[in-house]
Short mmCIF file of C-alpha atoms and ligand atoms in Angstrom, two decimals:
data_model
loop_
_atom_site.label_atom_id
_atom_site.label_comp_id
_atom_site.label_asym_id
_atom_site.label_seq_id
_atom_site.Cartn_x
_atom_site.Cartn_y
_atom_site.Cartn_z
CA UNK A 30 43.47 -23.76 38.51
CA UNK A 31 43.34 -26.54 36.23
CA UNK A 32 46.74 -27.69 34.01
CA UNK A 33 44.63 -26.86 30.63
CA UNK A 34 45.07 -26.19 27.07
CA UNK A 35 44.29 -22.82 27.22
CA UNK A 36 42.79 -22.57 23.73
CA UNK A 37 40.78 -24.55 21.69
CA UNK A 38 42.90 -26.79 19.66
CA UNK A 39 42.39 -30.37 18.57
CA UNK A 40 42.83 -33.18 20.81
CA UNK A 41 45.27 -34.81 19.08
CA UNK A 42 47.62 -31.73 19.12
CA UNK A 43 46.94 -31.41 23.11
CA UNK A 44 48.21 -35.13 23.52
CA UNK A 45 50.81 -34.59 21.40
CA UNK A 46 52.13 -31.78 23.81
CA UNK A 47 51.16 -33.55 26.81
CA UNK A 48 52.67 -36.67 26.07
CA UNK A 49 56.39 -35.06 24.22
CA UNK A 50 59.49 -36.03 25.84
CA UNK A 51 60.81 -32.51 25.50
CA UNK A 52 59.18 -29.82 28.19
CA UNK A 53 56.46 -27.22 27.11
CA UNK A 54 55.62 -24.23 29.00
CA UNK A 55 52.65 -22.08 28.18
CA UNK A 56 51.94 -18.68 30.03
CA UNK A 57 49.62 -16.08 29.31
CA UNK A 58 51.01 -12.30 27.59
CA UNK A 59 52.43 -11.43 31.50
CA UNK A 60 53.99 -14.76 31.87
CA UNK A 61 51.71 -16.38 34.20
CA UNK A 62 51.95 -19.80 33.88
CA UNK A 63 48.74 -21.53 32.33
CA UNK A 64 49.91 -25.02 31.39
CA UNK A 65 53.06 -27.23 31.68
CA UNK A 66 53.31 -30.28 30.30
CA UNK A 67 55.09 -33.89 31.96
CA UNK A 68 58.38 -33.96 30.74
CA UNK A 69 58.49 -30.22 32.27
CA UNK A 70 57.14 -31.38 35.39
CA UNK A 71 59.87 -34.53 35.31
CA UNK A 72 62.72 -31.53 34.50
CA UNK A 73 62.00 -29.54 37.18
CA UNK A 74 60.94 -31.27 40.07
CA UNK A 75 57.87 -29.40 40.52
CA UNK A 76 54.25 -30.35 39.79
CA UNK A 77 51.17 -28.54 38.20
CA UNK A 78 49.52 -27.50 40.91
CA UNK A 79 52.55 -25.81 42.51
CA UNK A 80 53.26 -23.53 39.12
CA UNK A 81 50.07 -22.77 37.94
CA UNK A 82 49.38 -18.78 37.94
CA UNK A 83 52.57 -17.65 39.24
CA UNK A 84 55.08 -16.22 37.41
CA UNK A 85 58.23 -17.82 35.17
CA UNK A 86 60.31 -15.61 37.18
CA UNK A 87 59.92 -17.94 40.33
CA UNK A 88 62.51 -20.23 37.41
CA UNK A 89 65.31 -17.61 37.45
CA UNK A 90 68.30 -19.05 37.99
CA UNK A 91 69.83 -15.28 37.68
CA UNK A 92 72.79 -16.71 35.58
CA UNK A 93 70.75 -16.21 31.85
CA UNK A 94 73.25 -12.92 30.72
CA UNK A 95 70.64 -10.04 31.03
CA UNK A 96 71.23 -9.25 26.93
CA UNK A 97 69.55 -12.65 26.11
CA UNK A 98 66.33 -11.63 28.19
CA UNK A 99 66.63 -7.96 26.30
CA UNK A 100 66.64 -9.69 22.84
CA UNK A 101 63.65 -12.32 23.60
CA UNK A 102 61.69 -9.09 24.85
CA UNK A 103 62.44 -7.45 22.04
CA UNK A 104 61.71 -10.52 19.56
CA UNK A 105 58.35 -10.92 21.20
CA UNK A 106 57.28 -7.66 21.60
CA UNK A 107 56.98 -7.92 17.96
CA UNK A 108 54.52 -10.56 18.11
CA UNK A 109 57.64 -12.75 16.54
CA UNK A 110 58.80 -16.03 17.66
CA UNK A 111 62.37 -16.32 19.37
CA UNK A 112 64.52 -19.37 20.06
CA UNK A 113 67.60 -19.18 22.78
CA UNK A 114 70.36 -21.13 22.73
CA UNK A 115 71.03 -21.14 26.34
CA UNK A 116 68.76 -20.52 29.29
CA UNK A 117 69.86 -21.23 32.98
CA UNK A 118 66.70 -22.01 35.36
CA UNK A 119 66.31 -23.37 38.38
CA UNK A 120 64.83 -26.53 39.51
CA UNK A 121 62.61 -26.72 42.78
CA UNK A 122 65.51 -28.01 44.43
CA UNK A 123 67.52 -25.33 43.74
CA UNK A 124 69.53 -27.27 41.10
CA UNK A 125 70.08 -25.30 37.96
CA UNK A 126 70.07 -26.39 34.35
CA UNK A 127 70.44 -25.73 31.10
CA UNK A 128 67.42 -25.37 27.98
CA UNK A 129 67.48 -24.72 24.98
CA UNK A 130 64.22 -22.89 24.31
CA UNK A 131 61.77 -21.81 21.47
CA UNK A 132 58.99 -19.40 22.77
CA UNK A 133 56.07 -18.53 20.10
CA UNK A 134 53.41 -16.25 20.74
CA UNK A 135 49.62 -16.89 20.43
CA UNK A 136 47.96 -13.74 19.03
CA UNK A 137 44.27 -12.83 18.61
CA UNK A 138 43.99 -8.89 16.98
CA UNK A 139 47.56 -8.71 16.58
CA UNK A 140 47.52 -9.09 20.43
CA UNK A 141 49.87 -11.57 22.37
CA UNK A 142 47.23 -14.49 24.54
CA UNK A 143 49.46 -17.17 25.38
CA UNK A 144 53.38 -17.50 24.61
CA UNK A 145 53.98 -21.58 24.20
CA UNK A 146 57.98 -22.30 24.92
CA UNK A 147 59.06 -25.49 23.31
CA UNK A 148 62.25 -26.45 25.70
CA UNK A 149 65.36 -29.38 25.62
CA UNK A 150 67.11 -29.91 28.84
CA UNK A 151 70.78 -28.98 27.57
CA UNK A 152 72.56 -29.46 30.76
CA UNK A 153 74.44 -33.14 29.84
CA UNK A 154 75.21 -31.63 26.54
CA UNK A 155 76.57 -28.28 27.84
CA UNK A 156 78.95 -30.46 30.46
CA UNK A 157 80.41 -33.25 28.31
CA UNK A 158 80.98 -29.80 25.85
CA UNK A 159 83.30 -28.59 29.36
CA UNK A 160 84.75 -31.52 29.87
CA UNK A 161 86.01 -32.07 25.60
CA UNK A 162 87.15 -28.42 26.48
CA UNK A 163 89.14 -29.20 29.52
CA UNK A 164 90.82 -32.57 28.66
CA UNK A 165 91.80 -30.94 25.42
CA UNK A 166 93.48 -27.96 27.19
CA UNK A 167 94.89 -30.43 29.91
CA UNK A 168 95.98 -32.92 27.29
CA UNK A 169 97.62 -30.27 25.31
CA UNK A 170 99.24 -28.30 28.02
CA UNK A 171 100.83 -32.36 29.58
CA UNK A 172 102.30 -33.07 26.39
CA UNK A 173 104.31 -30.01 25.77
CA UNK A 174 106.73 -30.21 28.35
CA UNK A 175 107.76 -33.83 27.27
CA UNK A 176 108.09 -33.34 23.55
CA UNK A 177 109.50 -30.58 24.16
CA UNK A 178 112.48 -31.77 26.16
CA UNK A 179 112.58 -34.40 23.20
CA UNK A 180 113.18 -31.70 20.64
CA UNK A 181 115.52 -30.51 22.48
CA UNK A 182 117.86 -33.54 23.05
CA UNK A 183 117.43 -34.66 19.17
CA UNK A 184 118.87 -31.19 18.27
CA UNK A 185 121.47 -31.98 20.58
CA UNK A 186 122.47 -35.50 18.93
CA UNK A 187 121.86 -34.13 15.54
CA UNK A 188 124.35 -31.70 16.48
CA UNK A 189 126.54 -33.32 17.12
CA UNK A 190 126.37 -36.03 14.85
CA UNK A 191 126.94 -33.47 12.19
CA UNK A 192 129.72 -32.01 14.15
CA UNK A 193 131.49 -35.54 14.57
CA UNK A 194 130.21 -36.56 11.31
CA UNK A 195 128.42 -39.61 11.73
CA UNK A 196 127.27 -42.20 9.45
CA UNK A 197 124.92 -40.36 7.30
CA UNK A 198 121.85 -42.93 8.14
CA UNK A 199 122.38 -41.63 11.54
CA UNK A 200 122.26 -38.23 10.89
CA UNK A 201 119.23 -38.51 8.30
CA UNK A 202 116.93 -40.36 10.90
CA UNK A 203 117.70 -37.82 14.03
CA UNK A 204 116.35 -35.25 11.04
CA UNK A 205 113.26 -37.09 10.31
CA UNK A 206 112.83 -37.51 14.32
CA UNK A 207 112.74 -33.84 14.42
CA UNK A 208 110.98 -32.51 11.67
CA UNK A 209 107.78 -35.26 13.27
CA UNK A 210 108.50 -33.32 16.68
CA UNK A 211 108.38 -30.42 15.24
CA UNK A 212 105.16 -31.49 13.52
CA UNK A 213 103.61 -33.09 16.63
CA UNK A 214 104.52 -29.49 18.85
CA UNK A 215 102.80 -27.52 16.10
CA UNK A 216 100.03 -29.31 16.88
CA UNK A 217 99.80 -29.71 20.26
CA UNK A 218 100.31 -25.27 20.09
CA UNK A 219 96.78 -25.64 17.70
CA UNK A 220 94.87 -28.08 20.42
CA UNK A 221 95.90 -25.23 23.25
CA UNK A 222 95.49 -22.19 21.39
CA UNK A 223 92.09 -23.75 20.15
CA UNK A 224 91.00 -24.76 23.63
CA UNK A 225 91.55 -21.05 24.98
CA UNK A 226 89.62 -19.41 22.30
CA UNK A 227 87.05 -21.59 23.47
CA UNK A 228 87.02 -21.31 26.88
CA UNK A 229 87.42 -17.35 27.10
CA UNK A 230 90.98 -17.40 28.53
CA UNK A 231 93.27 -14.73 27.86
CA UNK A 232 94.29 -15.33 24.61
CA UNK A 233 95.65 -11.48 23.12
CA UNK A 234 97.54 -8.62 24.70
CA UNK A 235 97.09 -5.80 22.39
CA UNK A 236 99.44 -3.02 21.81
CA UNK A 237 100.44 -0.26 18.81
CA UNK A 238 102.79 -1.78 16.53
CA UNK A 239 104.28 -1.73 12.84
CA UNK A 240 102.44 -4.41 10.53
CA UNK A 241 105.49 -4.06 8.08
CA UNK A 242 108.10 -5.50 10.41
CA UNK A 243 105.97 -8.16 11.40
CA UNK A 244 106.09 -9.07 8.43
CA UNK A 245 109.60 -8.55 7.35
CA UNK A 246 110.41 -10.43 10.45
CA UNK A 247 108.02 -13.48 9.15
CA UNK A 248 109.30 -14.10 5.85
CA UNK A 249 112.42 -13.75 6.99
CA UNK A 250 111.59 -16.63 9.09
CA UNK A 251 110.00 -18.74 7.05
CA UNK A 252 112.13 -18.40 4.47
CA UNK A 253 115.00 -20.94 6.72
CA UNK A 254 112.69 -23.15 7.16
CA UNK A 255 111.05 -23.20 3.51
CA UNK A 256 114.00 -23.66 1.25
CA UNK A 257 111.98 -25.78 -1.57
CA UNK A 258 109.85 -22.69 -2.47
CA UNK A 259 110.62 -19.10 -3.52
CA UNK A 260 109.27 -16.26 -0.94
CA UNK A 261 108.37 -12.89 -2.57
CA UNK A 262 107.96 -10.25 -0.72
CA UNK A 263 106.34 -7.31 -2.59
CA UNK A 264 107.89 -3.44 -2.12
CA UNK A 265 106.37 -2.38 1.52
CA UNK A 266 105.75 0.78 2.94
CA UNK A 267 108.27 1.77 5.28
CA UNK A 268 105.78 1.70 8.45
CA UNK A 269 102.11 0.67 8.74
CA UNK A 270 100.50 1.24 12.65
CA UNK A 271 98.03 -1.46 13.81
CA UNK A 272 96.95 -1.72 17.32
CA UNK A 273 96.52 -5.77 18.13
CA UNK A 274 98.07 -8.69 19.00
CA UNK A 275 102.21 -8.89 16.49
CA UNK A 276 102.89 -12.37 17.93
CA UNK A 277 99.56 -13.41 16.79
CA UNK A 278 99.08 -11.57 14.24
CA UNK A 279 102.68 -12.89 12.67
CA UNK A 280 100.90 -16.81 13.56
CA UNK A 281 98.46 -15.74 11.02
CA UNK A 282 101.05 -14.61 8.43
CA UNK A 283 103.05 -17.87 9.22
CA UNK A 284 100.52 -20.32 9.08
CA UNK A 285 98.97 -18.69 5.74
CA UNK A 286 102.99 -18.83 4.39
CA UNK A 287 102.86 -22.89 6.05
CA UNK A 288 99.67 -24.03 4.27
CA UNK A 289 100.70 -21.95 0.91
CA UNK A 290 103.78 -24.43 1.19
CA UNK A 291 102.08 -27.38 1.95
CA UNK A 292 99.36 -26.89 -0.75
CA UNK A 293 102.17 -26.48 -4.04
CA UNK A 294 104.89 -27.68 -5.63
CA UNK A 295 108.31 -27.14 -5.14
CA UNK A 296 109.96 -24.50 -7.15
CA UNK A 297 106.75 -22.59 -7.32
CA UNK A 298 106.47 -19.17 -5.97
CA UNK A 299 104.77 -17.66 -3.00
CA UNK A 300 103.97 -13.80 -3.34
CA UNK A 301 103.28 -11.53 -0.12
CA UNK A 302 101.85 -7.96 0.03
CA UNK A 303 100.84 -5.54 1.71
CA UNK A 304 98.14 -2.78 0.66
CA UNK A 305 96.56 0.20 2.60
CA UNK A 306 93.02 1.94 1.94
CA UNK A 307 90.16 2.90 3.51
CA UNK A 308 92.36 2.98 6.88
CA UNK A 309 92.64 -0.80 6.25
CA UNK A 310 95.86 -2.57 6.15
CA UNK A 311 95.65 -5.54 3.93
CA UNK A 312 98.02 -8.36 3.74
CA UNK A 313 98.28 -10.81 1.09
CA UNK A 314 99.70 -14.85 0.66
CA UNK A 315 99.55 -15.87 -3.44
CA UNK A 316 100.63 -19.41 -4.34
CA UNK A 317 100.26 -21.48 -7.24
CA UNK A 318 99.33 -24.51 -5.68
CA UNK A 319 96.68 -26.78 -5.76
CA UNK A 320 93.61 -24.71 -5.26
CA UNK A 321 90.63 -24.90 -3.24
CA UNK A 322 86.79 -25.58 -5.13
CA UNK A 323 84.64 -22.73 -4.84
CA UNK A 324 82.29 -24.78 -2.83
CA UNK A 325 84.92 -25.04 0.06
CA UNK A 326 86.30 -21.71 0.35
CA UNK A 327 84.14 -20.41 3.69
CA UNK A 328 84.24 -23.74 5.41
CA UNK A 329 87.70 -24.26 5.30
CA UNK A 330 88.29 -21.45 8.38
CA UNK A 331 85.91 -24.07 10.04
CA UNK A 332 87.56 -25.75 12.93
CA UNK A 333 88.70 -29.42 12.05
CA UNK A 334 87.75 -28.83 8.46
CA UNK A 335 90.20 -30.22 5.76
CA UNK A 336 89.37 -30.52 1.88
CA UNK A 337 90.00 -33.99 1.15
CA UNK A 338 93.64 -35.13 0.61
CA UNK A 339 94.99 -38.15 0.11
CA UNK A 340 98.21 -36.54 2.31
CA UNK A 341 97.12 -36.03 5.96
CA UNK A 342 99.01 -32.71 6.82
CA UNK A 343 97.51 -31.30 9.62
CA UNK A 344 94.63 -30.60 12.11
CA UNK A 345 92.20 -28.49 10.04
CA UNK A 346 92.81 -25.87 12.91
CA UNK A 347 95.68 -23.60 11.24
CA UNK A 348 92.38 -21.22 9.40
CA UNK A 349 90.42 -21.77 12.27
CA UNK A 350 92.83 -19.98 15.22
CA UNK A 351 93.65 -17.62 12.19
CA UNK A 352 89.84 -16.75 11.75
CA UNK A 353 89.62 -16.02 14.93
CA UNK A 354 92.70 -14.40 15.99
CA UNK A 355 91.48 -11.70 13.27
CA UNK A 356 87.95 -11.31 14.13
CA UNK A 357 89.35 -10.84 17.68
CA UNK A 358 91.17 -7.77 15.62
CA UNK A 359 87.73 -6.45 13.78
CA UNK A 360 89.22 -7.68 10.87
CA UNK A 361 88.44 -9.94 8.19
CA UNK A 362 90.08 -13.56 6.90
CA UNK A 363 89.11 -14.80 3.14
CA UNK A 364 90.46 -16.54 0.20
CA UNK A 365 90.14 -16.05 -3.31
CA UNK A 366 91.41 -19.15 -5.61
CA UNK A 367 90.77 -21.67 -8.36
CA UNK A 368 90.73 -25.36 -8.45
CA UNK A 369 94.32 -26.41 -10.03
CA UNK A 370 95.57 -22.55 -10.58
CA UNK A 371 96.54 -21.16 -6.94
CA UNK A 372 95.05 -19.71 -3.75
CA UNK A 373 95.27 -16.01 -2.68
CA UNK A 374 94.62 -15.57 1.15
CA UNK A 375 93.85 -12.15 2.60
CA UNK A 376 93.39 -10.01 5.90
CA UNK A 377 92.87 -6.84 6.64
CA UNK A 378 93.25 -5.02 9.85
CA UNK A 379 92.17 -1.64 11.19
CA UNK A 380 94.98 0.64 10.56
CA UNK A 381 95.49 3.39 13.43
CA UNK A 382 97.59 6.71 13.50
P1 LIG B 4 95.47 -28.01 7.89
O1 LIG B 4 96.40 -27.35 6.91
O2 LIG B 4 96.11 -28.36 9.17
O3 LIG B 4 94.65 -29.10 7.31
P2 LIG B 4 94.07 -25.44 7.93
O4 LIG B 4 92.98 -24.98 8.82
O5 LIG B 4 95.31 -24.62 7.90
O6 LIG B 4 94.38 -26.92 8.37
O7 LIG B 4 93.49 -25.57 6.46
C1 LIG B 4 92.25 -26.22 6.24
C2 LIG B 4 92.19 -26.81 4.85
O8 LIG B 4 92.17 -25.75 3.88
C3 LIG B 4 93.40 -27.65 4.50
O9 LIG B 4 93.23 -28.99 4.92
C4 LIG B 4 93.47 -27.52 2.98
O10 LIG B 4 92.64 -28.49 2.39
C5 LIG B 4 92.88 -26.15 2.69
N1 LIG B 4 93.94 -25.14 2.42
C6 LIG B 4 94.44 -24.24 3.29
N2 LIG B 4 95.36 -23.45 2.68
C7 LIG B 4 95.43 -23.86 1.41
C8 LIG B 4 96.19 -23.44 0.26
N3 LIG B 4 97.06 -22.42 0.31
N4 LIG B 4 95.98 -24.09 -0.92
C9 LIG B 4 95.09 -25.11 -1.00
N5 LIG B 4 94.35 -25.58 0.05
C10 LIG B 4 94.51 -24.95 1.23
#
């Protein structure tokens, strides 16, 4: 068997696929293979001769998750094209990797000839992507123990400076030292939480519990810490079931009460809610702050995404872990607000009897 173009198609197109730096596959409609190309041959170790007319399967690495085979069948079988983010093969060695990989079919009467898959080797990508995710989770889980300890021993001076009544210079820099360590540990809590999202580790432990105390609890909370802004906490109803996550679920309601802090003035008011329909509990954060432009109100639950401010706050992760932590829930994360007038965040969870 001869590595061929199987159909008739200029020659410029054919040296154009020969000559690509990316690997191209072509096999016929029962996935005998009719034509690789050299950057395929470079990728997997083997040659032409040793692939032509047998079948893709002898590149199963068996570690492809059996769903992404069931949607290409069922994306071709319709005679449409279908592009995979992630397909592990094996090399002749034995060595697996990683493609990326658009397959489109050749028809003639509606009928499937040829399927030509357009690959990119993935595999350096894919690792350096394991590695960010490990340091990040290594880096975040080394520097909590130190800062912590340091947290601990400023409250300790502050303490007692207050107690002794020190100098007042003394007692106003051990606060500053704090509220920065208490800055720097909320972050380093966003770089961990944010690393186990991503790499699948336990991250919630769900159980029945009343939304309404959660939030009592929160505001309650936040309102020590916030004295430069007026909570309001709407009438709630006595008890509200949700089955999920309440220590997560209250970082959601905390970090929505945080940002509607950061984002307005002092003196302003910050309303919270809670309403119920459609078996849906949802929970509401209203501020008058400074707003967020239409334009940027679904990227901001991006991770690492901050509208521009001259102030850097934070990490951009906050709406990120938040998104997450309530899709995790089946529920749903959005903002309603105007440039200049004030930003309403929502969520709703599933309520349960
Ligand atoms: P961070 O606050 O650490 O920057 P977040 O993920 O919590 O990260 O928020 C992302 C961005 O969304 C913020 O940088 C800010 O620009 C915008 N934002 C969030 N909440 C509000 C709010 N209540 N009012 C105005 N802007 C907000």
């Amino acid at each position: 068997m001869k590595n061929r173009f199987p159909f008739e198609e200029s020659k410029v197109l054919q040296l154009i696929i020969a000559s690509s730096s990316d690997p191209v596959l072509i096999t016929d409609s029962e996935t005998k293979i009719v034509y690789v190309n050299h950057a395929w041959e470079r990728l997997t170790g083997y040659t032409s001769k040793e692939v032509l007319g047998k079948m893709t399967r002898l590149l199963k690495s068996n570690r492809t998750p059996k769903n992404v085979y069931k949607k290409m069948w069922g994306t071709l079988l319709q005679n449409k094209p279908f592009t995979s983010e992630k397909l592990v093969d094996k090399k002749k060695n034995g060595v697996e990797y990683q493609i990326r990989s658009s397959i489109y079919p050749v028809l003639k009467n509606d009928q499937p000839l040829y399927y030509i898959q357009l690959q990119k080797d993935i595999t350096k990508e894919k690792k350096l992507e394991e590695l960010r995710k490990e340091f990040t989770s290594a880096t975040a889980h080394e520097l909590k123990t130190p800062i912590t300890v340091l947290k601990l021993l400023t409250q300790s001076h502050l303490n007692k400076a207050k107690k002794q009544g020190s100098d007042v210079v003394n007692t106003h820099e051990l606060e500053l030292i704090d509220t920065e360590l208490e800055r720097l540990i909320q972050l380093i809590n966003d770089m961990s939480d944010s690393a186990r999202l991503e790499t699948g580790k336990q991250f919630l432990t769900f159980e029945k519990f009343n939304l309404v105390e959660v939030m009592h609890r929160t505001v309650q909370k936040m309102q020590i810490y916030a004295t430069s802004h007026h909570i309001v906490l709407d009438e709630l109803p006595s008890n509200v079931q949700v089955l999920g996550d309440s220590k997560r679920i209250e970082q959601v309601l905390l970090n929505l009460l945080t940002n509607a802090v950061k984002y307005s003035p002092a003196d302003t008011s910050i309303f919270v809610s809670l309403n119920t329909q459609h078996n849906k509990a949802i929970v509401s954060v209203q501020d008058q702050g400074i707003g967020i432009p239409k334009s940027k109100q679904k990227i901001i639950f991006d991770k690492y995404y901050q509208v521009k401010s001259k102030s850097k706050v934070g990490f951009g992760l906050g709406l990120y872990i938040s998104k997450e932590i309530i899709k995790r829930h089946k529920g749903k994360i959005w903002v309603t607000s105007q440039k200049g007038k004030g930003s309403s965040f929502y969520f709703s969870l599933p309520v349960v009897s």
